[in-house]
Amino acid sequence: MELFANIIHEGIIFLSIILEAFTAIVISVVSVIVLIGYFFSLFKPEEKLRLGLARGLALGLEFALAGEILRTIIVRNLEDILILGSIVILRGGLSILIHWEIKHTLGCITSKCNIEEIKDKIEE
């Protein structure tokens, strides 16, 4: 039974490390793609770039949050539970803020499209 518990413990640690690696990869790749897009748009801030970055950050944070939740399974003492709980709350809060930003940015893009459609109709 002890051997089985150790295998589970090590497996969970391994999975949480893999999820942290996915977090780093996703955020890095998305950041580079958005940076390249920013340079190609001649330093003009575009809502689509912000939206892409926000979506990438949200995906990365979800991987990180999954890793932290897995770690709660193997916690041995109260101090570790408090630390992990704090991390989960912070990452969850960041995720909520990023999703709010995505909704806000989508609203801005939609309203700009509506304004352009109205201008086109007025000019006709």
PDB file of C-alpha atoms in Angstrom:
ATOM      1  CA  MET A   1       0.000   0.000   0.000  1.00  0.00           C
ATOM      2  CA  GLU A   2       2.882   2.340   0.790  1.00  0.00           C
ATOM      3  CA  LEU A   3       4.360   1.704  -2.663  1.00  0.00           C
ATOM      4  CA  PHE A   4       1.053   2.537  -4.343  1.00  0.00           C
ATOM      5  CA  ALA A   5       0.763   5.779  -2.346  1.00  0.00           C
ATOM      6  CA  ASN A   6       4.306   6.769  -3.355  1.00  0.00           C
ATOM      7  CA  ILE A   7       3.579   6.056  -7.020  1.00  0.00           C
ATOM      8  CA  ILE A   8       0.433   8.208  -6.871  1.00  0.00           C
ATOM      9  CA  HIS A   9       2.341  10.966  -5.057  1.00  0.00           C
ATOM     10  CA  GLU A  10       5.153  11.023  -7.628  1.00  0.00           C
ATOM     11  CA  GLY A  11       2.662  10.828 -10.507  1.00  0.00           C
ATOM     12  CA  ILE A  12       0.788  13.861  -9.247  1.00  0.00           C
ATOM     13  CA  ILE A  13       4.020  15.810  -8.825  1.00  0.00           C
ATOM     14  CA  PHE A  14       5.033  14.844 -12.376  1.00  0.00           C
ATOM     15  CA  LEU A  15       1.649  15.891 -13.804  1.00  0.00           C
ATOM     16  CA  SER A  16       1.754  19.236 -11.998  1.00  0.00           C
ATOM     17  CA  ILE A  17       5.241  19.891 -13.399  1.00  0.00           C
ATOM     18  CA  ILE A  18       3.974  19.042 -16.900  1.00  0.00           C
ATOM     19  CA  LEU A  19       1.077  21.472 -16.438  1.00  0.00           C
ATOM     20  CA  GLU A  20       3.491  24.197 -15.302  1.00  0.00           C
ATOM     21  CA  ALA A  21       5.557  23.552 -18.432  1.00  0.00           C
ATOM     22  CA  PHE A  22       2.417  23.875 -20.577  1.00  0.00           C
ATOM     23  CA  THR A  23       1.689  27.144 -18.790  1.00  0.00           C
ATOM     24  CA  ALA A  24       5.114  28.526 -19.649  1.00  0.00           C
ATOM     25  CA  ILE A  25       4.942  27.296 -23.246  1.00  0.00           C
ATOM     26  CA  VAL A  26       1.465  28.675 -23.924  1.00  0.00           C
ATOM     27  CA  ILE A  27       2.155  32.091 -22.404  1.00  0.00           C
ATOM     28  CA  SER A  28       5.552  32.359 -24.134  1.00  0.00           C
ATOM     29  CA  VAL A  29       4.267  31.357 -27.572  1.00  0.00           C
ATOM     30  CA  VAL A  30       1.226  33.623 -27.374  1.00  0.00           C
ATOM     31  CA  SER A  31       3.362  36.545 -26.170  1.00  0.00           C
ATOM     32  CA  VAL A  32       5.807  36.120 -29.060  1.00  0.00           C
ATOM     33  CA  ILE A  33       2.968  35.854 -31.598  1.00  0.00           C
ATOM     34  CA  VAL A  34       1.299  38.994 -30.244  1.00  0.00           C
ATOM     35  CA  LEU A  35       4.627  40.858 -30.166  1.00  0.00           C
ATOM     36  CA  ILE A  36       5.298  39.948 -33.800  1.00  0.00           C
ATOM     37  CA  GLY A  37       1.765  41.023 -34.716  1.00  0.00           C
ATOM     38  CA  TYR A  38       2.327  44.299 -32.887  1.00  0.00           C
ATOM     39  CA  PHE A  39       5.510  44.998 -34.863  1.00  0.00           C
ATOM     40  CA  PHE A  40       3.792  44.171 -38.158  1.00  0.00           C
ATOM     41  CA  SER A  41       0.937  46.543 -37.343  1.00  0.00           C
ATOM     42  CA  LEU A  42       3.514  49.359 -37.075  1.00  0.00           C
ATOM     43  CA  PHE A  43       3.136  49.813 -33.324  1.00  0.00           C
ATOM     44  CA  LYS A  44      -0.564  50.615 -33.568  1.00  0.00           C
ATOM     45  CA  PRO A  45      -2.385  49.029 -30.671  1.00  0.00           C
ATOM     46  CA  GLU A  46      -5.059  46.752 -32.029  1.00  0.00           C
ATOM     47  CA  GLU A  47      -7.931  45.290 -30.073  1.00  0.00           C
ATOM     48  CA  LYS A  48      -7.464  41.942 -31.811  1.00  0.00           C
ATOM     49  CA  LEU A  49      -3.901  41.714 -30.495  1.00  0.00           C
ATOM     50  CA  ARG A  50      -5.064  42.462 -26.957  1.00  0.00           C
ATOM     51  CA  LEU A  51      -7.800  39.877 -27.332  1.00  0.00           C
ATOM     52  CA  GLY A  52      -5.320  37.243 -28.529  1.00  0.00           C
ATOM     53  CA  LEU A  53      -2.969  37.978 -25.651  1.00  0.00           C
ATOM     54  CA  ALA A  54      -5.788  37.850 -23.110  1.00  0.00           C
ATOM     55  CA  ARG A  55      -7.020  34.521 -24.461  1.00  0.00           C
ATOM     56  CA  GLY A  56      -3.502  33.074 -24.360  1.00  0.00           C
ATOM     57  CA  LEU A  57      -2.954  34.272 -20.807  1.00  0.00           C
ATOM     58  CA  ALA A  58      -6.308  32.820 -19.756  1.00  0.00           C
ATOM     59  CA  LEU A  59      -5.403  29.455 -21.257  1.00  0.00           C
ATOM     60  CA  GLY A  60      -1.994  29.502 -19.574  1.00  0.00           C
ATOM     61  CA  LEU A  61      -3.538  30.389 -16.227  1.00  0.00           C
ATOM     62  CA  GLU A  62      -6.003  27.542 -16.555  1.00  0.00           C
ATOM     63  CA  PHE A  63      -3.105  25.094 -16.970  1.00  0.00           C
ATOM     64  CA  ALA A  64      -1.400  26.625 -13.930  1.00  0.00           C
ATOM     65  CA  LEU A  65      -4.591  26.431 -11.906  1.00  0.00           C
ATOM     66  CA  ALA A  66      -5.039  22.767 -12.847  1.00  0.00           C
ATOM     67  CA  GLY A  67      -1.507  22.041 -11.615  1.00  0.00           C
ATOM     68  CA  GLU A  68      -2.165  23.762  -8.306  1.00  0.00           C
ATOM     69  CA  ILE A  69      -5.427  21.892  -7.832  1.00  0.00           C
ATOM     70  CA  LEU A  70      -3.597  18.608  -8.441  1.00  0.00           C
ATOM     71  CA  ARG A  71      -1.075  19.574  -5.787  1.00  0.00           C
ATOM     72  CA  THR A  72      -3.839  19.912  -3.222  1.00  0.00           C
ATOM     73  CA  ILE A  73      -4.245  16.136  -3.408  1.00  0.00           C
ATOM     74  CA  ILE A  74      -0.755  15.496  -2.016  1.00  0.00           C
ATOM     75  CA  VAL A  75      -0.609  18.224   0.614  1.00  0.00           C
ATOM     76  CA  ARG A  76       0.616  16.926   3.968  1.00  0.00           C
ATOM     77  CA  ASN A  77       0.181  19.848   6.396  1.00  0.00           C
ATOM     78  CA  LEU A  78      -1.922  22.937   7.052  1.00  0.00           C
ATOM     79  CA  GLU A  79       0.788  25.408   6.001  1.00  0.00           C
ATOM     80  CA  ASP A  80       0.978  23.864   2.522  1.00  0.00           C
ATOM     81  CA  ILE A  81      -2.810  23.930   2.251  1.00  0.00           C
ATOM     82  CA  LEU A  82      -2.877  27.648   3.086  1.00  0.00           C
ATOM     83  CA  ILE A  83      -0.137  28.419   0.560  1.00  0.00           C
ATOM     84  CA  LEU A  84      -1.814  26.396  -2.188  1.00  0.00           C
ATOM     85  CA  GLY A  85      -5.188  27.898  -1.333  1.00  0.00           C
ATOM     86  CA  SER A  86      -3.750  31.394  -1.640  1.00  0.00           C
ATOM     87  CA  ILE A  87      -2.171  30.564  -4.988  1.00  0.00           C
ATOM     88  CA  VAL A  88      -5.420  29.074  -6.292  1.00  0.00           C
ATOM     89  CA  ILE A  89      -7.374  32.152  -5.173  1.00  0.00           C
ATOM     90  CA  LEU A  90      -4.876  34.540  -6.803  1.00  0.00           C
ATOM     91  CA  ARG A  91      -4.758  32.612 -10.068  1.00  0.00           C
ATOM     92  CA  GLY A  92      -8.525  32.253 -10.077  1.00  0.00           C
ATOM     93  CA  GLY A  93      -8.878  36.001  -9.558  1.00  0.00           C
ATOM     94  CA  LEU A  94      -6.463  36.701 -12.394  1.00  0.00           C
ATOM     95  CA  SER A  95      -8.398  34.332 -14.618  1.00  0.00           C
ATOM     96  CA  ILE A  96     -11.656  36.128 -13.819  1.00  0.00           C
ATOM     97  CA  LEU A  97     -10.074  39.513 -14.597  1.00  0.00           C
ATOM     98  CA  ILE A  98      -8.665  38.253 -17.881  1.00  0.00           C
ATOM     99  CA  HIS A  99     -12.030  36.812 -18.911  1.00  0.00           C
ATOM    100  CA  TRP A 100     -13.618  40.174 -18.064  1.00  0.00           C
ATOM    101  CA  GLU A 101     -11.005  41.873 -20.262  1.00  0.00           C
ATOM    102  CA  ILE A 102     -11.820  39.477 -23.098  1.00  0.00           C
ATOM    103  CA  LYS A 103     -15.534  40.341 -22.847  1.00  0.00           C
ATOM    104  CA  HIS A 104     -14.729  44.061 -22.707  1.00  0.00           C
ATOM    105  CA  THR A 105     -12.418  43.848 -25.722  1.00  0.00           C
ATOM    106  CA  LEU A 106     -14.987  41.869 -27.703  1.00  0.00           C
ATOM    107  CA  GLY A 107     -17.547  44.529 -26.837  1.00  0.00           C
ATOM    108  CA  CYS A 108     -15.201  47.258 -28.087  1.00  0.00           C
ATOM    109  CA  ILE A 109     -14.561  45.401 -31.326  1.00  0.00           C
ATOM    110  CA  THR A 110     -18.289  44.861 -31.839  1.00  0.00           C
ATOM    111  CA  SER A 111     -19.143  48.494 -31.120  1.00  0.00           C
ATOM    112  CA  LYS A 112     -16.421  49.684 -33.521  1.00  0.00           C
ATOM    113  CA  CYS A 113     -17.879  47.436 -36.226  1.00  0.00           C
ATOM    114  CA  ASN A 114     -21.342  48.840 -35.545  1.00  0.00           C
ATOM    115  CA  ILE A 115     -20.030  52.419 -35.726  1.00  0.00           C
ATOM    116  CA  GLU A 116     -18.333  51.684 -39.063  1.00  0.00           C
ATOM    117  CA  GLU A 117     -21.552  50.136 -40.426  1.00  0.00           C
ATOM    118  CA  ILE A 118     -23.526  53.208 -39.332  1.00  0.00           C
ATOM    119  CA  LYS A 119     -20.967  55.539 -40.962  1.00  0.00           C
ATOM    120  CA  ASP A 120     -21.198  53.552 -44.205  1.00  0.00           C
ATOM    121  CA  LYS A 121     -25.000  53.809 -44.188  1.00  0.00           C
ATOM    122  CA  ILE A 122     -24.850  57.560 -43.505  1.00  0.00           C
ATOM    123  CA  GLU A 123     -22.416  58.126 -46.366  1.00  0.00           C
ATOM    124  CA  GLU A 124     -24.695  56.277 -48.821  1.00  0.00           C
TER     125      GLU A 124
END
